Short mmCIF file of N, CA and C in Angstrom, two decimals:
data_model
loop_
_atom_site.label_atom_id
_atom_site.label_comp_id
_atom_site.label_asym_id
_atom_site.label_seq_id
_atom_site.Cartn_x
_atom_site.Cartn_y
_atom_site.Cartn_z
N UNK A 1 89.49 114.72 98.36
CA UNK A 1 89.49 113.41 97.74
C UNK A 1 90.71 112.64 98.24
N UNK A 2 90.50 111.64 98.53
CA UNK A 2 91.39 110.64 99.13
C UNK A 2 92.62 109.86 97.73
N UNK A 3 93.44 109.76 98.09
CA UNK A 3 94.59 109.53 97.39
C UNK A 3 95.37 108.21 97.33
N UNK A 4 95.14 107.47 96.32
CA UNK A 4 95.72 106.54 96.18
C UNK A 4 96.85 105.88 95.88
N UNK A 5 97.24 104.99 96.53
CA UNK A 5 98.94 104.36 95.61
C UNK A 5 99.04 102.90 95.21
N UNK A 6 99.08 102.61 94.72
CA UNK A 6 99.46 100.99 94.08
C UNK A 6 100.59 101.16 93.70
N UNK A 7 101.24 99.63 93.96
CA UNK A 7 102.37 99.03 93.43
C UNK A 7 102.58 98.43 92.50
N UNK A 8 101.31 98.12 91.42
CA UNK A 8 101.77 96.86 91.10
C UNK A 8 99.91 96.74 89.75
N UNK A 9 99.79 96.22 89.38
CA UNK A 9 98.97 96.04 88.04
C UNK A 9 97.60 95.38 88.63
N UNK A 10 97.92 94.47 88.99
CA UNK A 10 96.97 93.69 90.46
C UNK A 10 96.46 94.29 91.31
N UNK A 11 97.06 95.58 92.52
CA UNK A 11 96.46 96.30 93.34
C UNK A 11 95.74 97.37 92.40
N UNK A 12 96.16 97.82 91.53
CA UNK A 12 95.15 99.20 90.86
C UNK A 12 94.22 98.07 90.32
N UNK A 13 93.87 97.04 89.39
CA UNK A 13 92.34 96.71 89.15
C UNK A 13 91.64 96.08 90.54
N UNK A 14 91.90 95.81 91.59
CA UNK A 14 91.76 95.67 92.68
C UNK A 14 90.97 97.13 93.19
N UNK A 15 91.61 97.64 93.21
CA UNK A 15 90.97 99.34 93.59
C UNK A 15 90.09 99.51 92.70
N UNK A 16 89.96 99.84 91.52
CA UNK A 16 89.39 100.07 90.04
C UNK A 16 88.26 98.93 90.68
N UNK A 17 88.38 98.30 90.72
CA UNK A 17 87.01 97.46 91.05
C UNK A 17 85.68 97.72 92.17
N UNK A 18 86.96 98.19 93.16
CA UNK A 18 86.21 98.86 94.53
C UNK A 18 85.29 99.82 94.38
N UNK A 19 86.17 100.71 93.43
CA UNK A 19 85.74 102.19 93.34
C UNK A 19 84.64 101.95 91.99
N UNK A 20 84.43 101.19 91.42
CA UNK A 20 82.76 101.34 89.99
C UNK A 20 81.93 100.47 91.14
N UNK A 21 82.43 99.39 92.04
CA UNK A 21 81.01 98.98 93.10
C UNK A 21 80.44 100.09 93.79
N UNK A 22 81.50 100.95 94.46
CA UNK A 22 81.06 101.98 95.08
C UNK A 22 79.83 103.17 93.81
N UNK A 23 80.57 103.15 92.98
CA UNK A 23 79.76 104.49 92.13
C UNK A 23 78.54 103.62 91.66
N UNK A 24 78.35 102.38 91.42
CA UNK A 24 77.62 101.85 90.81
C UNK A 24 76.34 101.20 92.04
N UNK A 25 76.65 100.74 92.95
CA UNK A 25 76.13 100.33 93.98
C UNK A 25 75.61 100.55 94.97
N UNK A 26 76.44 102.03 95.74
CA UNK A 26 76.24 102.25 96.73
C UNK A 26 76.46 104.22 96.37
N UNK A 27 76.65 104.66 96.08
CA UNK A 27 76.73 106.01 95.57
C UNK A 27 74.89 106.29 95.14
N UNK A 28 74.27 106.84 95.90
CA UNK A 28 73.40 107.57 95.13
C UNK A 28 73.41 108.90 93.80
N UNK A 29 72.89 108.63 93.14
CA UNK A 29 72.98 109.78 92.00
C UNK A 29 71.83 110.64 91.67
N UNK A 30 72.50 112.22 91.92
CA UNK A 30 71.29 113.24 91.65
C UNK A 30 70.22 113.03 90.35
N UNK A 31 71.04 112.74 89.32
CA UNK A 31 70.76 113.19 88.19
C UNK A 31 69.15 111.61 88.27
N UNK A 32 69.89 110.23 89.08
CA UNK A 32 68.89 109.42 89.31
C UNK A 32 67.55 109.42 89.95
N UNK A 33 67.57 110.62 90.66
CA UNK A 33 66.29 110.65 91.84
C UNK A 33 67.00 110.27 92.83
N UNK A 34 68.57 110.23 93.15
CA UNK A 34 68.96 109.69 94.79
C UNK A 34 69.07 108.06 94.38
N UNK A 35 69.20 107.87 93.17
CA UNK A 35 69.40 105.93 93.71
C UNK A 35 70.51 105.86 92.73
N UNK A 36 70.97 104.56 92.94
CA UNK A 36 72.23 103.79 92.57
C UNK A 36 71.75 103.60 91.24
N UNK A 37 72.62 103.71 90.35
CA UNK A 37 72.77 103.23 89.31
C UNK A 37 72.38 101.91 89.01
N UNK A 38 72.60 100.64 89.82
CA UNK A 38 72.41 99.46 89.88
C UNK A 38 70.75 98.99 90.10
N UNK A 39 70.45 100.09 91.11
CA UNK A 39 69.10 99.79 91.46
C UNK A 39 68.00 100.04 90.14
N UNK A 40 68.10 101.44 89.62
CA UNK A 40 67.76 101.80 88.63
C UNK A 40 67.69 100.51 87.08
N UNK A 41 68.71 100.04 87.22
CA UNK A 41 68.84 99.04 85.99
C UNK A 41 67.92 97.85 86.59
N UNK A 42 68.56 97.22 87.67
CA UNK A 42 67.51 96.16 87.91
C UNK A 42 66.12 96.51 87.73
N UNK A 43 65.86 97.48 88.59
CA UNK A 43 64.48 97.48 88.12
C UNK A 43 63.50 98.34 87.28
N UNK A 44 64.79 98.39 86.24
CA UNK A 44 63.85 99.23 85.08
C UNK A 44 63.47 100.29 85.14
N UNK A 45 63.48 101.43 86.14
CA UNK A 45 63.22 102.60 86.82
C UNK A 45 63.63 103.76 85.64
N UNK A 46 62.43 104.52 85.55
CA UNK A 46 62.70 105.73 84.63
C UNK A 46 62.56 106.43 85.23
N UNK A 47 63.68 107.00 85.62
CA UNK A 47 64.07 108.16 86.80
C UNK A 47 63.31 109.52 86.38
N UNK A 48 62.51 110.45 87.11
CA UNK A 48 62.46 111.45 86.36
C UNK A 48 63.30 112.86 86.15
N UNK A 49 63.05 113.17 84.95
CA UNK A 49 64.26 113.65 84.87
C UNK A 49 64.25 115.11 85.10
N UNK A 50 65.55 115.76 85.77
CA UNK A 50 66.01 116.45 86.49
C UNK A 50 66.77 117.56 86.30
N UNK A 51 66.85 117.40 84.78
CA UNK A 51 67.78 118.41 84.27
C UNK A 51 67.12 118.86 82.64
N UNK A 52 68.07 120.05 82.77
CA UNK A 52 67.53 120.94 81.50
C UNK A 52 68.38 121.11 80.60
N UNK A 53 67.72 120.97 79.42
CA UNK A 53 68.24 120.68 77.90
C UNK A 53 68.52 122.26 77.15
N UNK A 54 69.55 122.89 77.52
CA UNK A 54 69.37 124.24 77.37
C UNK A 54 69.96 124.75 75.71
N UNK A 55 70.07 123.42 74.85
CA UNK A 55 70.71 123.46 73.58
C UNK A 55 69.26 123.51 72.50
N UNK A 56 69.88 123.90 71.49
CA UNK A 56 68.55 124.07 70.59
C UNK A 56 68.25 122.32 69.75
N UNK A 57 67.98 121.82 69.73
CA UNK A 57 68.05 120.65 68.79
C UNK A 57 67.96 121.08 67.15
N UNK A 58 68.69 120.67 66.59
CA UNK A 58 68.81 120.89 65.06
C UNK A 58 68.40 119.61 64.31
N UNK A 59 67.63 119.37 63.69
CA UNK A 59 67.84 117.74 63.20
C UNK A 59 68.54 118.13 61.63
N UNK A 60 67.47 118.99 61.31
CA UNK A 60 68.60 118.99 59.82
C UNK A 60 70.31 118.65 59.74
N UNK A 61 71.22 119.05 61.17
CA UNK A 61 72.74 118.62 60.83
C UNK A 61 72.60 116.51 60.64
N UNK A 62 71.63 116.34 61.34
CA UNK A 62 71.70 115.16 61.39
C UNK A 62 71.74 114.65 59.55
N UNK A 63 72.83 113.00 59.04
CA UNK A 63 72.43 113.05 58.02
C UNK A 63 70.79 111.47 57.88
N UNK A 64 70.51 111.96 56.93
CA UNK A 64 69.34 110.69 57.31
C UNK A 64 69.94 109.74 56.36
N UNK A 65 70.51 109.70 55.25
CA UNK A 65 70.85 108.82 54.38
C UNK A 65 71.88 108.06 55.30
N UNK A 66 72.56 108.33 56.34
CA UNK A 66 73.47 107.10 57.23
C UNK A 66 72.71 105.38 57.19
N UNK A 67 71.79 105.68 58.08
CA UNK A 67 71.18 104.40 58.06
C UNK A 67 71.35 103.41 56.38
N UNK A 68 70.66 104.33 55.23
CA UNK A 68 70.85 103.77 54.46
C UNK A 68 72.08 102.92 53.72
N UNK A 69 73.32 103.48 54.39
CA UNK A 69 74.64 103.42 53.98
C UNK A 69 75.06 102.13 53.42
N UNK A 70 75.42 101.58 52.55
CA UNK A 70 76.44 100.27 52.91
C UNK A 70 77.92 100.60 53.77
N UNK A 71 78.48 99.44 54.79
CA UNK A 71 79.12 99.71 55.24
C UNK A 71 80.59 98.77 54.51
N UNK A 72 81.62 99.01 54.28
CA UNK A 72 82.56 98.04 53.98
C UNK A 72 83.58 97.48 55.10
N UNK A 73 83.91 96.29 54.96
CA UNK A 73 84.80 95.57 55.60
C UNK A 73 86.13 95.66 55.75
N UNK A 74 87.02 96.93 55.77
CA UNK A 74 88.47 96.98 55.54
C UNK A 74 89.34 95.76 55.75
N UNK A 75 88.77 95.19 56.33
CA UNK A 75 89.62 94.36 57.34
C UNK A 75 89.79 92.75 55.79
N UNK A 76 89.01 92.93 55.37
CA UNK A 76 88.68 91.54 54.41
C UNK A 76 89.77 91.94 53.03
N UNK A 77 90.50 92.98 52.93
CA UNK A 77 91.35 93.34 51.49
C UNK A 77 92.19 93.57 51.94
#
């Protein structure tokens, strides 16, 4: 992996920018079928999928009364 240096607050989001076009744009992804992330979104693409779910699903930990919740505003007292 190639190694970077910045000076300065400006050159790292400069880089930081380079490098999510690259992963987002031009990087193919396994887990996608081989395509970009970008491509996939534009056109709605439901990749098929490629990987295995090797966990048991539990729903009971789930709680169901959440949804029902009221939520409060801390921020307002």
């Amino acid at each position: 992996m190639n190694d970077y240096e910045v000076d300065n607050l400006t050159e790292a989001r400069a880089l930081l920018k380079e490098i999510v076009k690259l992963y987002n744009k031009e990087r193919p992804h396994m887990i996608l079928g081989m395509l970009t992330p970008e491509l996939v979104h534009a056109e709605s693409l439901k990749p098929k999928k490629v990987w295995k779910n090797y966990y048991e699903k539990k729903p009971d930990i789930v709680n169901l009364d959440q949804d029902n919740q009221t939520t409060v505003n801390l921020l307002q007292y």
